Amino acid sequence: MLHDIPRVTGGSGYGLIENIGGNSGLDDYIEAIGSGELDHYYQIFGNQIPHLRPFSLPIANEKLKPEISILKRQYEDNE
């Protein structure tokens, strides 16, 4: 039974972006944003260029809540 609700206790930097190429791809993307050379990323993402947001502890914990509910249903409620 889930007695303690998991929560994020710290973090920094930017989160990963799907299909960006891992940490090194994220570093390249950050550099491209700084230089304004985003043509390559427009080819990948079209007009849906991902926005970089600094880590936020409250947002991280808010995003974790639905995941906890899913896991609880799967493992404790046998759904």
Short mmCIF file of N, CA and C in Angstrom, two decimals:
data_model
loop_
_atom_site.label_atom_id
_atom_site.label_comp_id
_atom_site.label_asym_id
_atom_site.label_seq_id
_atom_site.Cartn_x
_atom_site.Cartn_y
_atom_site.Cartn_z
N MET A 1 0.85 -1.19 0.00
CA MET A 1 0.00 0.00 0.00
C MET A 1 0.89 1.24 0.00
N LEU A 2 0.46 2.24 -0.71
CA LEU A 2 1.21 3.48 -0.83
C LEU A 2 0.99 4.32 0.43
N HIS A 3 2.01 4.38 1.29
CA HIS A 3 1.90 5.14 2.54
C HIS A 3 2.46 6.54 2.38
N ASP A 4 3.56 6.67 1.69
CA ASP A 4 4.18 7.97 1.46
C ASP A 4 4.07 8.31 -0.02
N ILE A 5 3.56 9.47 -0.30
CA ILE A 5 3.41 9.90 -1.69
C ILE A 5 4.77 10.35 -2.21
N PRO A 6 5.24 9.75 -3.30
CA PRO A 6 6.52 10.18 -3.87
C PRO A 6 6.45 11.65 -4.29
N ARG A 7 7.56 12.33 -4.15
CA ARG A 7 7.62 13.73 -4.57
C ARG A 7 9.04 14.06 -4.99
N VAL A 8 9.15 15.06 -5.82
CA VAL A 8 10.45 15.56 -6.26
C VAL A 8 10.96 16.48 -5.17
N THR A 9 12.23 16.32 -4.78
CA THR A 9 12.78 17.15 -3.70
C THR A 9 13.79 18.18 -4.19
N GLY A 10 14.19 18.11 -5.45
CA GLY A 10 15.14 19.08 -5.95
C GLY A 10 15.44 18.85 -7.42
N GLY A 11 16.07 19.83 -8.01
CA GLY A 11 16.44 19.72 -9.41
C GLY A 11 16.99 21.05 -9.90
N SER A 12 17.48 21.03 -11.13
CA SER A 12 18.02 22.25 -11.71
C SER A 12 18.09 22.10 -13.22
N GLY A 13 18.31 23.21 -13.89
CA GLY A 13 18.49 23.18 -15.34
C GLY A 13 17.17 23.03 -16.08
N TYR A 14 17.22 22.39 -17.24
CA TYR A 14 16.07 22.20 -18.10
C TYR A 14 15.76 20.71 -18.16
N GLY A 15 14.50 20.40 -18.43
CA GLY A 15 14.11 19.01 -18.60
C GLY A 15 14.47 18.52 -19.98
N LEU A 16 14.41 17.22 -20.17
CA LEU A 16 14.68 16.65 -21.48
C LEU A 16 13.51 16.91 -22.42
N ILE A 17 13.82 17.00 -23.68
CA ILE A 17 12.82 17.16 -24.72
C ILE A 17 12.83 15.88 -25.54
N GLU A 18 11.67 15.30 -25.77
CA GLU A 18 11.60 14.06 -26.54
C GLU A 18 12.19 14.26 -27.93
N ASN A 19 12.91 13.27 -28.40
CA ASN A 19 13.50 13.23 -29.74
C ASN A 19 14.50 14.35 -30.00
N ILE A 20 15.16 14.84 -28.97
CA ILE A 20 16.15 15.92 -29.14
C ILE A 20 17.57 15.36 -29.21
N GLY A 21 17.75 14.11 -28.82
CA GLY A 21 19.08 13.50 -28.87
C GLY A 21 19.74 13.40 -27.51
N GLY A 22 18.93 13.26 -26.46
CA GLY A 22 19.49 13.09 -25.10
C GLY A 22 20.12 14.38 -24.58
N ASN A 23 21.01 14.21 -23.62
CA ASN A 23 21.65 15.37 -22.98
C ASN A 23 22.48 16.19 -23.96
N SER A 24 23.23 15.51 -24.83
CA SER A 24 24.07 16.26 -25.77
C SER A 24 23.21 17.01 -26.79
N GLY A 25 22.09 16.40 -27.20
CA GLY A 25 21.18 17.08 -28.11
C GLY A 25 20.54 18.29 -27.45
N LEU A 26 20.24 18.17 -26.16
CA LEU A 26 19.68 19.30 -25.43
C LEU A 26 20.70 20.43 -25.33
N ASP A 27 21.96 20.08 -25.06
CA ASP A 27 23.02 21.09 -25.03
C ASP A 27 23.13 21.81 -26.37
N ASP A 28 23.06 21.05 -27.47
CA ASP A 28 23.12 21.65 -28.80
C ASP A 28 21.93 22.58 -29.03
N TYR A 29 20.76 22.18 -28.57
CA TYR A 29 19.55 22.98 -28.73
C TYR A 29 19.66 24.29 -27.96
N ILE A 30 20.16 24.22 -26.74
CA ILE A 30 20.35 25.43 -25.92
C ILE A 30 21.31 26.39 -26.62
N GLU A 31 22.38 25.84 -27.19
CA GLU A 31 23.34 26.66 -27.92
C GLU A 31 22.70 27.30 -29.15
N ALA A 32 21.88 26.51 -29.87
CA ALA A 32 21.21 27.03 -31.07
C ALA A 32 20.23 28.15 -30.72
N ILE A 33 19.54 28.01 -29.60
CA ILE A 33 18.62 29.06 -29.18
C ILE A 33 19.40 30.34 -28.89
N GLY A 34 20.55 30.21 -28.22
CA GLY A 34 21.38 31.37 -27.90
C GLY A 34 21.90 32.08 -29.14
N SER A 35 22.21 31.31 -30.17
CA SER A 35 22.76 31.91 -31.40
C SER A 35 21.67 32.29 -32.40
N GLY A 36 20.45 31.78 -32.18
CA GLY A 36 19.36 32.07 -33.10
C GLY A 36 19.37 31.18 -34.34
N GLU A 37 20.26 30.20 -34.39
CA GLU A 37 20.36 29.31 -35.55
C GLU A 37 19.48 28.07 -35.32
N LEU A 38 18.20 28.22 -35.61
CA LEU A 38 17.22 27.17 -35.30
C LEU A 38 16.69 26.43 -36.53
N ASP A 39 17.25 26.69 -37.70
CA ASP A 39 16.75 26.06 -38.93
C ASP A 39 16.65 24.54 -38.80
N HIS A 40 17.69 23.93 -38.27
CA HIS A 40 17.72 22.47 -38.09
C HIS A 40 16.54 22.00 -37.25
N TYR A 41 16.21 22.75 -36.21
CA TYR A 41 15.14 22.36 -35.29
C TYR A 41 13.76 22.62 -35.88
N TYR A 42 13.64 23.62 -36.75
CA TYR A 42 12.38 23.82 -37.47
C TYR A 42 12.13 22.64 -38.41
N GLN A 43 13.20 22.07 -38.97
CA GLN A 43 13.04 20.89 -39.82
C GLN A 43 12.55 19.69 -39.02
N ILE A 44 13.01 19.57 -37.79
CA ILE A 44 12.61 18.45 -36.94
C ILE A 44 11.21 18.65 -36.36
N PHE A 45 10.96 19.84 -35.79
CA PHE A 45 9.73 20.07 -35.02
C PHE A 45 8.68 20.91 -35.74
N GLY A 46 9.01 21.42 -36.94
CA GLY A 46 8.08 22.32 -37.62
C GLY A 46 7.94 23.61 -36.82
N ASN A 47 6.74 24.12 -36.76
CA ASN A 47 6.51 25.36 -36.00
C ASN A 47 6.28 25.10 -34.51
N GLN A 48 6.44 23.87 -34.10
CA GLN A 48 6.23 23.49 -32.69
C GLN A 48 7.57 23.42 -31.95
N ILE A 49 8.41 24.42 -32.11
CA ILE A 49 9.72 24.45 -31.45
C ILE A 49 9.51 24.38 -29.93
N PRO A 50 10.15 23.43 -29.26
CA PRO A 50 9.98 23.32 -27.81
C PRO A 50 10.52 24.54 -27.06
N HIS A 51 9.81 24.93 -26.03
CA HIS A 51 10.24 26.03 -25.18
C HIS A 51 11.06 25.47 -24.03
N LEU A 52 12.12 26.15 -23.68
CA LEU A 52 12.92 25.75 -22.53
C LEU A 52 12.42 26.50 -21.30
N ARG A 53 12.17 25.76 -20.26
CA ARG A 53 11.75 26.37 -19.01
C ARG A 53 12.68 25.87 -17.92
N PRO A 54 13.14 26.77 -17.07
CA PRO A 54 13.98 26.33 -15.96
C PRO A 54 13.21 25.40 -15.02
N PHE A 55 13.93 24.55 -14.32
CA PHE A 55 13.32 23.63 -13.38
C PHE A 55 12.48 24.38 -12.36
N SER A 56 11.30 23.84 -12.07
CA SER A 56 10.41 24.39 -11.06
C SER A 56 9.95 23.25 -10.17
N LEU A 57 10.29 23.29 -8.91
CA LEU A 57 9.91 22.24 -7.97
C LEU A 57 8.39 22.09 -7.88
N PRO A 58 7.61 23.17 -7.74
CA PRO A 58 6.16 23.00 -7.67
C PRO A 58 5.57 22.37 -8.95
N ILE A 59 6.07 22.78 -10.10
CA ILE A 59 5.55 22.22 -11.36
C ILE A 59 5.93 20.75 -11.48
N ALA A 60 7.15 20.40 -11.10
CA ALA A 60 7.58 18.99 -11.17
C ALA A 60 6.69 18.11 -10.30
N ASN A 61 6.37 18.55 -9.11
CA ASN A 61 5.51 17.76 -8.22
C ASN A 61 4.08 17.72 -8.73
N GLU A 62 3.62 18.79 -9.33
CA GLU A 62 2.26 18.80 -9.89
C GLU A 62 2.15 17.81 -11.04
N LYS A 63 3.18 17.74 -11.88
CA LYS A 63 3.17 16.80 -13.01
C LYS A 63 3.30 15.35 -12.55
N LEU A 64 3.85 15.13 -11.38
CA LEU A 64 4.02 13.78 -10.85
C LEU A 64 2.70 13.20 -10.33
N LYS A 65 1.79 14.04 -9.90
CA LYS A 65 0.53 13.57 -9.29
C LYS A 65 -0.26 12.59 -10.15
N PRO A 66 -0.50 12.88 -11.43
CA PRO A 66 -1.26 11.92 -12.23
C PRO A 66 -0.55 10.58 -12.37
N GLU A 67 0.77 10.60 -12.44
CA GLU A 67 1.54 9.36 -12.55
C GLU A 67 1.34 8.50 -11.31
N ILE A 68 1.30 9.13 -10.15
CA ILE A 68 1.10 8.40 -8.90
C ILE A 68 -0.26 7.73 -8.90
N SER A 69 -1.27 8.44 -9.36
CA SER A 69 -2.62 7.87 -9.42
C SER A 69 -2.67 6.64 -10.33
N ILE A 70 -2.00 6.74 -11.47
CA ILE A 70 -1.97 5.61 -12.41
C ILE A 70 -1.30 4.40 -11.75
N LEU A 71 -0.15 4.62 -11.13
CA LEU A 71 0.56 3.51 -10.47
C LEU A 71 -0.27 2.91 -9.34
N LYS A 72 -0.91 3.75 -8.56
CA LYS A 72 -1.74 3.27 -7.44
C LYS A 72 -2.85 2.37 -7.98
N ARG A 73 -3.53 2.82 -9.04
CA ARG A 73 -4.61 2.01 -9.62
C ARG A 73 -4.08 0.68 -10.14
N GLN A 74 -2.92 0.69 -10.77
CA GLN A 74 -2.37 -0.52 -11.37
C GLN A 74 -1.93 -1.53 -10.31
N TYR A 75 -1.30 -1.05 -9.26
CA TYR A 75 -0.69 -1.96 -8.31
C TYR A 75 -1.51 -2.20 -7.06
N GLU A 76 -2.29 -1.24 -6.64
CA GLU A 76 -3.04 -1.41 -5.40
C GLU A 76 -4.51 -1.75 -5.66
N ASP A 77 -5.06 -1.20 -6.72
CA ASP A 77 -6.48 -1.44 -7.00
C ASP A 77 -6.66 -2.53 -8.04
N ASN A 78 -5.55 -3.11 -8.55
CA ASN A 78 -5.55 -4.20 -9.52
C ASN A 78 -6.34 -3.88 -10.79
N GLU A 79 -6.22 -2.65 -11.26
CA GLU A 79 -6.90 -2.30 -12.52
C GLU A 79 -6.00 -2.58 -13.70
#
